[in-house]
Tab-separated table of C-alpha atoms and ligand atoms in Angstrom:
chain	number	residue	atom	x	y	z
A	208	MET	CA	173.287	113.708	-85.401
A	209	THR	CA	173.802	116.507	-82.718
A	210	THR	CA	170.619	116.675	-80.643
A	211	LYS	CA	169.901	120.537	-80.054
A	212	LYS	CA	167.159	120.514	-77.181
A	213	THR	CA	165.365	123.382	-77.578
A	214	PHE	CA	163.613	124.681	-81.001
A	215	GLY	CA	161.534	127.443	-81.913
A	216	PHE	CA	157.505	128.063	-81.081
A	217	THR	CA	156.402	125.968	-84.071
A	218	SER	CA	158.939	123.332	-84.623
A	219	THR	CA	158.400	122.548	-81.363
A	220	ILE	CA	154.976	122.539	-81.107
A	221	LEU	CA	154.574	120.803	-85.407
A	222	HIS	CA	156.396	117.682	-83.194
A	223	SER	CA	154.827	117.823	-80.118
A	224	ASP	CA	152.769	114.287	-81.188
A	225	ARG	CA	156.231	112.309	-82.429
A	226	GLN	CA	157.993	112.493	-78.829
A	227	LYS	CA	156.117	109.744	-77.425
A	228	SER	CA	155.868	106.976	-80.386
A	229	ILE	CA	151.794	107.149	-82.590
A	230	GLU	CA	150.216	104.398	-84.227
A	231	HIS	CA	151.281	102.743	-87.294
A	232	GLY	CA	154.147	106.070	-87.621
A	233	SER	CA	151.125	108.088	-87.963
A	234	LEU	CA	152.220	111.781	-88.258
A	235	HIS	CA	148.841	113.331	-87.097
A	236	LYS	CA	147.549	112.178	-83.807
A	237	PRO	CA	145.106	109.827	-84.510
A	238	VAL	CA	141.035	110.592	-83.981
A	239	HIS	CA	140.184	107.816	-81.459
A	240	HIS	CA	136.468	107.390	-81.079
A	241	SER	CA	136.116	104.597	-78.459
A	242	VAL	CA	134.403	105.956	-75.648
A	243	ALA	CA	135.386	103.263	-73.324
A	244	PHE	CA	139.154	101.769	-73.221
A	245	GLY	CA	139.560	97.861	-72.084
A	246	TYR	CA	142.295	95.711	-70.729
A	247	SER	CA	143.999	91.938	-71.031
A	248	ASP	CA	144.247	92.278	-67.459
A	249	VAL	CA	141.737	93.235	-64.788
A	250	ARG	CA	144.370	93.957	-62.188
A	251	ASP	CA	145.704	97.520	-64.851
A	252	LEU	CA	142.152	98.447	-65.487
A	253	ALA	CA	141.870	98.956	-61.224
A	254	ALA	CA	145.289	100.135	-61.344
A	255	VAL	CA	144.196	103.053	-63.713
A	256	PHE	CA	141.432	103.510	-62.112
A	257	GLN	CA	143.572	103.809	-58.863
A	258	GLY	CA	145.472	106.449	-59.863
A	259	LYS	CA	148.573	103.494	-59.868
A	260	LYS	CA	148.732	103.519	-63.133
A	261	SER	CA	148.195	105.601	-66.439
A	262	GLY	CA	145.416	104.952	-68.373
A	263	TYR	CA	142.535	105.100	-70.680
A	264	ARG	CA	139.100	103.900	-69.419
A	265	TYR	CA	136.419	106.173	-70.393
A	266	GLY	CA	135.581	109.031	-72.814
A	267	ARG	CA	134.144	112.005	-70.520
A	268	GLN	CA	137.709	111.372	-68.702
A	269	GLY	CA	140.209	111.351	-71.213
A	270	ASN	CA	140.805	110.364	-74.785
A	271	PRO	CA	144.427	109.667	-76.423
A	272	THR	CA	144.000	111.885	-79.044
A	273	VAL	CA	142.524	115.147	-76.251
A	274	SER	CA	145.845	114.227	-74.436
A	275	ALA	CA	147.554	114.375	-77.502
A	276	LEU	CA	146.497	118.227	-77.600
A	277	GLU	CA	146.619	119.206	-74.151
A	278	GLU	CA	150.921	117.948	-74.456
A	279	LYS	CA	150.474	120.262	-76.714
A	280	VAL	CA	148.558	123.318	-75.296
A	281	THR	CA	151.367	122.697	-72.631
A	282	ARG	CA	154.503	122.988	-74.428
A	283	MET	CA	152.819	125.958	-75.905
A	284	GLU	CA	152.533	127.474	-72.272
A	285	ASP	CA	155.613	126.298	-71.617
A	286	GLY	CA	152.805	124.689	-68.173
A	287	TYR	CA	153.112	121.171	-66.177
A	288	SER	CA	149.644	119.886	-67.222
A	289	THR	CA	146.565	121.109	-69.408
A	290	LEU	CA	143.172	120.124	-69.753
A	291	CYS	CA	140.856	120.911	-72.253
A	292	PHE	CA	136.913	120.727	-72.314
A	293	ALA	CA	134.777	120.971	-75.035
A	294	THR	CA	135.083	125.252	-74.768
A	295	GLY	CA	136.615	128.247	-73.566
A	296	MET	CA	134.138	128.807	-70.991
A	297	ALA	CA	133.817	125.246	-69.529
A	298	ALA	CA	137.143	125.323	-68.818
A	299	ILE	CA	136.735	128.868	-67.286
A	300	GLY	CA	133.762	126.766	-65.465
A	301	ALA	CA	135.169	124.330	-64.753
A	302	LEU	CA	137.447	126.149	-61.980
A	303	VAL	CA	134.114	127.256	-60.102
A	304	GLN	CA	133.638	123.226	-60.082
A	305	GLY	CA	136.521	122.165	-59.112
A	306	LEU	CA	138.154	125.181	-56.656
A	307	LEU	CA	135.668	127.116	-55.425
A	308	ARG	CA	133.198	126.511	-52.754
A	309	SER	CA	130.522	128.507	-50.106
A	310	GLY	CA	131.700	131.782	-49.021
A	311	ASP	CA	135.445	132.477	-51.405
A	312	HIS	CA	135.250	135.092	-52.565
A	313	VAL	CA	136.795	136.357	-55.806
A	314	ILE	CA	138.513	139.934	-57.428
A	315	SER	CA	137.955	139.412	-61.285
A	316	SER	CA	138.883	142.499	-63.981
A	317	SER	CA	135.593	144.056	-65.145
A	318	PHE	CA	137.347	144.330	-68.728
A	319	LEU	CA	136.048	141.080	-69.974
A	320	PHE	CA	134.495	138.889	-72.541
A	321	GLY	CA	131.033	138.444	-71.669
A	322	ASN	CA	130.331	135.080	-71.370
A	323	THR	CA	132.850	135.206	-68.621
A	324	ASN	CA	131.106	138.168	-67.563
A	325	SER	CA	127.762	136.929	-67.268
A	326	LEU	CA	129.383	133.210	-65.187
A	327	TRP	CA	130.757	135.962	-62.822
A	328	GLN	CA	127.107	136.591	-62.395
A	329	THR	CA	125.851	132.735	-61.818
A	330	VAL	CA	128.795	133.109	-59.219
A	331	GLU	CA	127.366	135.500	-57.246
A	332	VAL	CA	124.381	134.389	-57.133
A	333	GLN	CA	125.299	130.989	-55.759
A	334	GLY	CA	127.189	132.328	-52.957
A	335	MET	CA	131.511	133.289	-53.763
A	336	PRO	CA	131.317	136.916	-53.812
A	337	VAL	CA	132.586	138.736	-57.066
A	338	SER	CA	134.626	142.117	-56.418
A	339	PHE	CA	134.744	143.598	-60.296
A	340	VAL	CA	137.809	145.786	-60.676
A	341	ASP	CA	139.618	148.246	-63.027
A	342	ALA	CA	142.515	145.534	-63.155
A	343	THR	CA	145.008	147.855	-65.631
A	344	ASP	CA	145.995	149.353	-61.655
A	345	VAL	CA	147.399	146.258	-59.794
A	346	ALA	CA	146.598	148.678	-56.663
A	347	ASN	CA	142.754	148.306	-57.117
A	348	VAL	CA	143.495	144.442	-57.394
A	349	GLU	CA	145.167	144.802	-53.817
A	350	ARG	CA	142.158	147.139	-52.668
A	351	ALA	CA	139.739	143.997	-53.218
A	352	ILE	CA	141.155	141.209	-51.478
A	353	THR	CA	139.715	139.886	-47.951
A	354	PRO	CA	140.952	137.056	-46.287
A	355	ALA	CA	138.418	134.807	-48.327
A	356	THR	CA	139.469	135.807	-51.869
A	357	ARG	CA	140.381	132.625	-53.445
A	358	LEU	CA	141.263	133.945	-56.871
A	359	VAL	CA	142.066	136.728	-59.306
A	360	PHE	CA	141.218	136.764	-62.175
A	361	VAL	CA	141.852	138.296	-65.811
A	362	GLU	CA	142.105	138.830	-68.903
A	363	THR	CA	145.636	139.457	-71.049
A	364	ILE	CA	143.913	142.117	-73.329
A	365	ALA	CA	140.615	142.772	-72.719
A	366	ASN	CA	137.387	142.026	-75.285
A	367	PRO	CA	136.450	144.198	-76.770
A	368	ARG	CA	138.058	147.586	-75.612
A	369	THR	CA	141.258	145.525	-75.738
A	370	GLN	CA	142.322	147.417	-72.083
A	371	ILE	CA	145.716	145.322	-70.447
A	372	ALA	CA	145.219	144.075	-66.956
A	373	ASP	CA	148.861	144.916	-64.925
A	374	LEU	CA	149.593	141.319	-65.830
A	375	GLN	CA	153.763	141.326	-64.154
A	376	ARG	CA	151.852	143.306	-61.086
A	377	ILE	CA	149.379	141.455	-60.453
A	378	GLY	CA	151.769	137.948	-60.513
A	379	GLU	CA	153.028	139.098	-57.564
A	380	LEU	CA	150.272	140.651	-55.580
A	381	CYS	CA	148.866	136.861	-56.288
A	382	ALA	CA	152.453	135.258	-54.862
A	383	LYS	CA	152.810	137.370	-51.625
A	384	HIS	CA	149.416	136.361	-51.076
A	385	GLY	CA	148.978	132.752	-51.901
A	386	ILE	CA	145.890	133.440	-54.386
A	387	LEU	CA	145.344	131.542	-57.651
A	388	TYR	CA	145.903	133.817	-60.013
A	389	VAL	CA	144.140	133.048	-63.242
A	390	VAL	CA	145.293	134.176	-66.930
A	391	ASP	CA	142.792	134.118	-70.112
A	392	ASN	CA	145.586	134.205	-72.309
A	393	THR	CA	142.548	133.903	-75.441
A	394	MET	CA	143.576	137.557	-76.712
A	395	THR	CA	147.584	137.025	-76.991
A	396	SER	CA	147.261	133.461	-77.701
A	397	PRO	CA	150.332	131.363	-76.392
A	398	TYR	CA	152.717	132.781	-79.967
A	399	LEU	CA	152.372	135.973	-78.527
A	400	PHE	CA	152.539	135.632	-75.019
A	401	ARG	CA	153.024	133.170	-72.328
A	402	PRO	CA	151.520	133.889	-68.873
A	403	LYS	CA	153.505	131.780	-67.171
A	404	ALA	CA	155.743	134.976	-67.193
A	405	VAL	CA	154.145	136.947	-64.990
A	406	GLY	CA	153.201	134.085	-62.515
A	407	ALA	CA	150.016	133.463	-63.706
A	408	SER	CA	148.930	129.792	-61.591
A	409	PHE	CA	146.365	128.485	-64.217
A	410	VAL	CA	145.811	129.612	-67.920
A	411	ILE	CA	143.265	129.486	-70.075
A	412	ASN	CA	142.609	129.724	-73.835
A	413	ALA	CA	139.667	129.381	-75.696
A	414	LEU	CA	141.066	127.131	-78.109
A	415	THR	CA	137.646	128.322	-80.583
A	416	LYS	CA	139.540	131.080	-81.503
A	417	TYR	CA	143.721	131.513	-82.304
A	418	ILE	CA	144.586	128.076	-81.502
A	419	GLY	CA	142.686	126.234	-83.855
A	420	GLY	CA	142.392	129.523	-85.127
A	421	HIS	CA	139.825	128.375	-88.222
A	422	GLY	CA	136.427	129.072	-86.624
A	423	ASN	CA	135.461	125.368	-87.116
A	424	ALA	CA	135.834	123.270	-83.631
A	425	LEU	CA	135.016	124.661	-80.383
A	426	GLY	CA	137.522	124.076	-77.008
A	427	GLY	CA	139.046	125.556	-74.428
A	428	SER	CA	141.503	124.413	-72.534
A	429	LEU	CA	142.985	125.070	-68.454
A	430	THR	CA	146.864	124.616	-68.210
A	431	ASP	CA	148.146	124.361	-64.491
A	432	THR	CA	151.590	126.476	-64.597
A	433	GLY	CA	153.260	124.633	-62.421
A	434	LEU	CA	153.954	128.357	-60.105
A	435	PHE	CA	151.373	127.527	-57.173
A	436	ASP	CA	151.708	126.024	-54.264
A	437	TRP	CA	149.073	123.991	-53.311
A	438	ASN	CA	150.030	123.469	-49.712
A	439	ARG	CA	148.397	126.732	-49.570
A	440	TYR	CA	145.159	126.649	-51.037
A	441	PRO	CA	142.242	124.845	-48.323
A	442	ASN	CA	139.687	123.813	-51.331
A	443	ILE	CA	141.446	120.254	-51.376
A	444	ALA	CA	139.636	117.313	-50.512
A	445	GLU	CA	141.813	114.622	-48.395
A	446	THR	CA	141.261	111.645	-51.482
A	447	TYR	CA	143.775	114.423	-53.555
A	448	LYS	CA	146.433	114.625	-51.915
A	449	ARG	CA	147.681	111.098	-52.051
A	450	PHE	CA	149.516	112.373	-55.218
A	451	GLU	CA	152.615	114.343	-55.002
A	452	THR	CA	151.462	118.339	-54.369
A	453	LYS	CA	152.126	120.030	-57.552
A	454	GLN	CA	149.630	117.485	-59.081
A	455	TRP	CA	146.999	118.574	-56.742
A	456	GLY	CA	144.989	120.997	-58.619
A	457	MET	CA	144.962	119.272	-61.254
A	458	ALA	CA	143.607	116.213	-59.889
A	459	GLN	CA	140.618	117.482	-58.290
A	460	LEU	CA	139.592	119.293	-61.675
A	461	ARG	CA	139.702	116.142	-63.555
A	462	ALA	CA	137.383	114.741	-61.312
A	463	LYS	CA	135.783	117.497	-59.672
A	464	ALA	CA	135.250	119.595	-62.493
A	465	LEU	CA	136.063	117.473	-65.936
A	466	ARG	CA	134.034	113.894	-64.901
A	467	ASP	CA	132.062	115.528	-62.775
A	468	PHE	CA	130.198	117.744	-64.899
A	469	GLY	CA	131.036	116.491	-67.888
A	470	ALA	CA	132.036	119.310	-70.894
A	471	SER	CA	134.147	117.078	-72.212
A	472	LEU	CA	136.169	118.076	-75.350
A	473	GLY	CA	135.665	115.813	-78.005
A	474	PRO	CA	138.124	113.291	-79.713
A	475	GLU	CA	137.125	114.834	-83.845
A	476	ALA	CA	137.207	118.918	-81.893
A	477	ALA	CA	140.730	117.986	-80.087
A	478	HIS	CA	141.841	116.604	-84.373
A	479	HIS	CA	141.115	119.831	-85.686
A	480	LEU	CA	142.182	121.817	-82.784
A	481	ALA	CA	145.032	119.981	-83.050
A	482	VAL	CA	146.122	120.863	-86.990
A	483	GLY	CA	144.909	124.420	-87.152
A	484	ALA	CA	147.274	124.865	-83.786
A	485	GLU	CA	150.285	123.974	-86.615
A	486	THR	CA	149.917	127.080	-88.733
A	487	ILE	CA	149.141	129.694	-84.832
A	488	ALA	CA	152.316	131.710	-85.773
A	489	LEU	CA	152.002	132.203	-89.026
A	490	ARG	CA	148.522	133.685	-88.644
A	491	VAL	CA	148.971	135.676	-85.474
A	492	GLU	CA	151.927	137.227	-87.435
A	493	ARG	CA	149.589	138.452	-90.426
A	494	GLN	CA	146.456	139.028	-88.197
A	495	SER	CA	148.855	141.610	-85.699
A	496	ALA	CA	150.370	143.153	-88.762
A	497	SER	CA	146.555	143.475	-90.301
A	498	ALA	CA	145.189	145.101	-87.278
A	499	LEU	CA	148.324	147.194	-86.644
A	500	ALA	CA	147.884	148.639	-90.655
A	501	LEU	CA	144.484	149.219	-90.086
A	502	ALA	CA	144.214	151.174	-86.646
A	503	SER	CA	146.991	153.053	-87.562
A	504	MET	CA	144.914	154.035	-91.129
A	505	LEU	CA	141.606	154.204	-89.492
A	506	ALA	CA	142.675	156.303	-86.565
A	507	LYS	CA	144.396	158.625	-88.791
A	508	ASP	CA	140.962	159.502	-90.280
A	509	ALA	CA	139.483	162.820	-89.675
A	510	ARG	CA	135.859	160.706	-89.989
A	511	VAL	CA	136.921	157.926	-86.736
A	512	ALA	CA	136.317	159.175	-83.531
A	513	ALA	CA	137.678	156.605	-81.831
A	514	VAL	CA	140.477	153.910	-82.121
A	515	TYR	CA	141.562	151.325	-79.406
A	516	TYR	CA	144.586	149.097	-80.288
A	517	PRO	CA	147.748	148.477	-78.122
A	518	GLY	CA	149.838	148.670	-80.760
A	519	LEU	CA	148.771	152.431	-81.901
A	520	THR	CA	151.258	154.494	-79.346
A	521	GLN	CA	148.425	156.481	-77.902
A	522	HIS	CA	146.901	153.379	-76.459
A	523	PRO	CA	147.385	153.871	-72.105
A	524	GLN	CA	148.984	150.246	-72.185
A	525	HIS	CA	151.357	150.700	-75.108
A	526	ALA	CA	154.430	150.194	-73.657
A	527	ILE	CA	153.327	147.183	-71.033
A	528	ALA	CA	151.514	145.613	-74.136
A	529	SER	CA	155.820	146.849	-76.042
A	530	GLN	CA	157.108	145.507	-73.281
A	531	LEU	CA	155.101	141.738	-72.490
A	532	PHE	CA	153.607	140.548	-76.804
A	533	LYS	CA	155.364	139.328	-79.144
A	534	ALA	CA	153.417	141.462	-81.486
A	535	TYR	CA	149.593	143.179	-80.794
A	536	GLY	CA	147.476	140.488	-82.113
A	537	GLY	CA	144.495	140.920	-84.720
A	538	LEU	CA	141.908	142.582	-82.092
A	539	PHE	CA	140.728	146.343	-82.512
A	540	SER	CA	137.997	148.335	-81.866
A	541	PHE	CA	136.970	151.828	-82.827
A	542	GLU	CA	133.793	153.988	-82.947
A	543	LEU	CA	133.011	156.295	-85.882
A	544	LYS	CA	132.089	159.937	-85.709
A	545	ALA	CA	128.870	160.900	-84.804
A	546	GLY	CA	126.330	161.244	-88.102
A	547	LEU	CA	127.975	157.764	-89.661
A	548	ASP	CA	125.669	155.002	-88.839
A	549	CYS	CA	127.485	151.601	-87.435
A	550	PHE	CA	125.091	149.119	-89.655
A	551	ASP	CA	125.811	151.229	-92.397
A	552	TYR	CA	130.210	150.799	-92.394
A	553	ILE	CA	129.629	147.145	-91.222
A	554	ASN	CA	127.771	146.582	-94.502
A	555	HIS	CA	129.381	148.273	-97.229
A	556	LEU	CA	132.243	145.648	-96.413
A	557	GLN	CA	133.152	143.328	-98.742
A	558	LEU	CA	135.416	141.299	-97.150
A	559	ALA	CA	134.854	141.290	-93.391
A	560	ILE	CA	131.743	139.443	-92.349
A	561	PRO	CA	129.092	140.246	-89.701
A	562	SER	CA	129.669	137.948	-86.864
A	563	SER	CA	130.526	137.514	-83.960
A	564	ASN	CA	133.647	134.704	-83.938
A	565	LEU	CA	137.046	135.629	-83.201
A	566	GLY	CA	140.562	134.633	-84.375
A	567	ASP	CA	139.503	133.043	-87.375
A	568	THR	CA	141.046	133.159	-90.640
A	569	ARG	CA	138.550	135.557	-92.235
A	570	THR	CA	138.015	138.607	-91.444
A	571	LEU	CA	135.133	138.890	-88.500
A	572	ILE	CA	133.060	142.937	-87.907
A	573	ILE	CA	130.632	143.408	-84.909
A	574	PRO	CA	128.549	146.270	-83.982
A	575	VAL	CA	129.183	145.224	-80.055
A	576	ALA	CA	126.458	147.086	-78.012
A	577	HIS	CA	123.795	145.247	-80.252
A	578	THR	CA	124.668	142.225	-79.954
A	579	ILE	CA	127.064	140.204	-77.475
A	580	TYR	CA	126.939	143.136	-75.302
A	581	HIS	CA	123.516	143.876	-75.730
A	582	GLU	CA	121.643	141.536	-73.195
A	583	MET	CA	124.523	143.128	-70.174
A	584	GLY	CA	122.369	146.502	-70.366
A	585	ALA	CA	123.531	150.694	-70.952
A	586	GLU	CA	124.496	150.859	-67.059
A	587	ARG	CA	126.898	148.181	-67.544
A	588	ARG	CA	127.750	148.449	-70.635
A	589	ALA	CA	129.028	152.006	-70.221
A	590	SER	CA	130.863	150.880	-66.650
A	591	MET	CA	133.536	148.520	-69.132
A	592	GLY	CA	133.642	151.643	-71.520
A	593	ILE	CA	131.872	150.043	-74.130
A	594	ALA	CA	129.959	153.036	-76.465
A	595	GLU	CA	127.090	151.769	-78.053
A	596	SER	CA	128.695	152.632	-81.769
A	597	LEU	CA	131.901	150.984	-80.814
A	598	ILE	CA	132.714	148.527	-83.784
A	599	ARG	CA	135.161	145.615	-82.713
A	600	VAL	CA	137.272	143.879	-85.504
A	601	SER	CA	139.004	140.347	-85.475
A	602	THR	CA	141.382	140.750	-88.981
A	603	GLY	CA	142.435	137.373	-90.301
A	604	ILE	CA	144.318	136.744	-92.623
A	605	GLU	CA	143.460	138.430	-96.553
A	606	GLU	CA	146.154	140.311	-97.736
A	607	THR	CA	146.407	143.773	-95.408
A	608	GLU	CA	146.740	145.507	-98.471
A	609	ASP	CA	142.831	144.146	-99.516
A	610	LEU	CA	141.890	144.905	-96.603
A	611	LEU	CA	143.030	147.499	-95.864
A	612	GLN	CA	141.210	148.593	-99.016
A	613	ASP	CA	137.611	147.428	-97.809
A	614	PHE	CA	137.798	149.563	-95.066
A	615	ALA	CA	138.691	152.938	-96.835
A	616	GLN	CA	135.915	152.104	-99.638
A	617	ALA	CA	133.380	151.601	-96.445
A	618	LEU	CA	134.136	154.679	-94.900
A	619	ASP	CA	134.186	156.650	-97.911
A	620	ALA	CA	130.577	155.524	-99.403
A	621	VAL	CA	128.745	156.407	-96.070
A	622	SER	CA	129.702	159.750	-95.918
A	623	PRO	CA	128.146	162.038	-97.210
A	624	ALA	CA	130.668	164.912	-98.384
A	625	LYS	CA	131.684	162.130	-100.592
A	626	LYS	CA	128.566	161.872	-102.416
B	776	PLP	C1	135.633	132.857	-76.624
B	776	PLP	C2	136.398	133.897	-75.416
B	776	PLP	C3	136.408	132.421	-74.367
B	776	PLP	C4	135.331	131.587	-74.557
B	776	PLP	O1	135.793	130.025	-75.887
B	776	PLP	P1	134.427	129.417	-75.571
B	776	PLP	O2	134.739	128.895	-76.682
B	776	PLP	O3	133.658	130.386	-77.114
B	776	PLP	O4	133.403	128.790	-74.969
B	776	PLP	C5	136.663	132.910	-73.480
B	776	PLP	N1	137.098	134.189	-72.657
B	776	PLP	C6	137.726	135.216	-74.668
B	776	PLP	C7	138.582	136.114	-73.818
B	776	PLP	C8	137.309	134.704	-75.040
B	776	PLP	O5	137.111	135.406	-75.851
């Protein structure tokens, strides 16, 4: 039998666990519930503690089911190494806990997931200033750099207004200055885009969203792409420098963030996320096709004031999206014309469910300013380009024709002219 060296995205993920032998030939990596791991020779336990042997010791620091998922994510991102966490936010928080020190400076895109925005506010009051910049232009990032800048953080497609960071050029800028470049890939997922291709040092994925894909388990991941030279990073403690340079960042993160803060992913959730990940390509293809069809339909409708979707040619970063992403993703947002009530519209939908999640198999919809961006206040919303009537949609895997019909009938239902 000839062995094929490289396989496609889905073949690779499906067979990722079998790269190592699985207990009893099980096709799924089993769910290991044990918190502790025992050794017949205590010297082996000591060697595991000292990092001289690989092995498990206590569930907070590692678990075989979680490790299998970490390897899967590493393959998806073509990375060097991955750590999983209980949630996507825990993965982002790990960067702060594991790699930043008081006085360090962070540059973040101002177009951000709401909770990440809130996290940066906390980081600021803890003594690490954060500069928010319009990251759709690398010049704004460059202007914000100081000698204390340790990390630049961007999202691929920002939620909910779909701005796309100047991904390639920010990567070049960070490489030049030896600054960590962190890309939150949640909205594109590794199926549509691998941030390593634009020089990312770390890739964040909220596994809760497209990777898990079914809204039945929370999880987050942090992937070291292997591109960053840890010799250039001042905050690595001596104890982690006993490993190969490539491992320094992850060794410190595993101890200082995962072990000490303890937001570990549970084995049951890891199993759900791993099973979900098998179908990511199929789901995201359908979700992207439906989002494009819906956004195009709404953009042509006189009752709709604005539609934000990278797949539309009028989107300011349509060219970058076309160049970098395999498709434009399952998330778009829109505003109805004045006089049409966004709550009425949403209540008339039969398939789309009012809910704050995204990346589910079901189509989910939410009025942004009144819910997920309520806490930040009108002023900050305005600075992020979020209108009070903005509606966000995350397409599911329902048939595209059903969604088109549903979104169209709800528009008719709220239009006074039709009554
Ligand atoms: C949801 C989300 C997160 C956080 O993930 P959780 O699993 O909900 O903590 C981070 N970034 C983006 C872009 C997200 O959409």
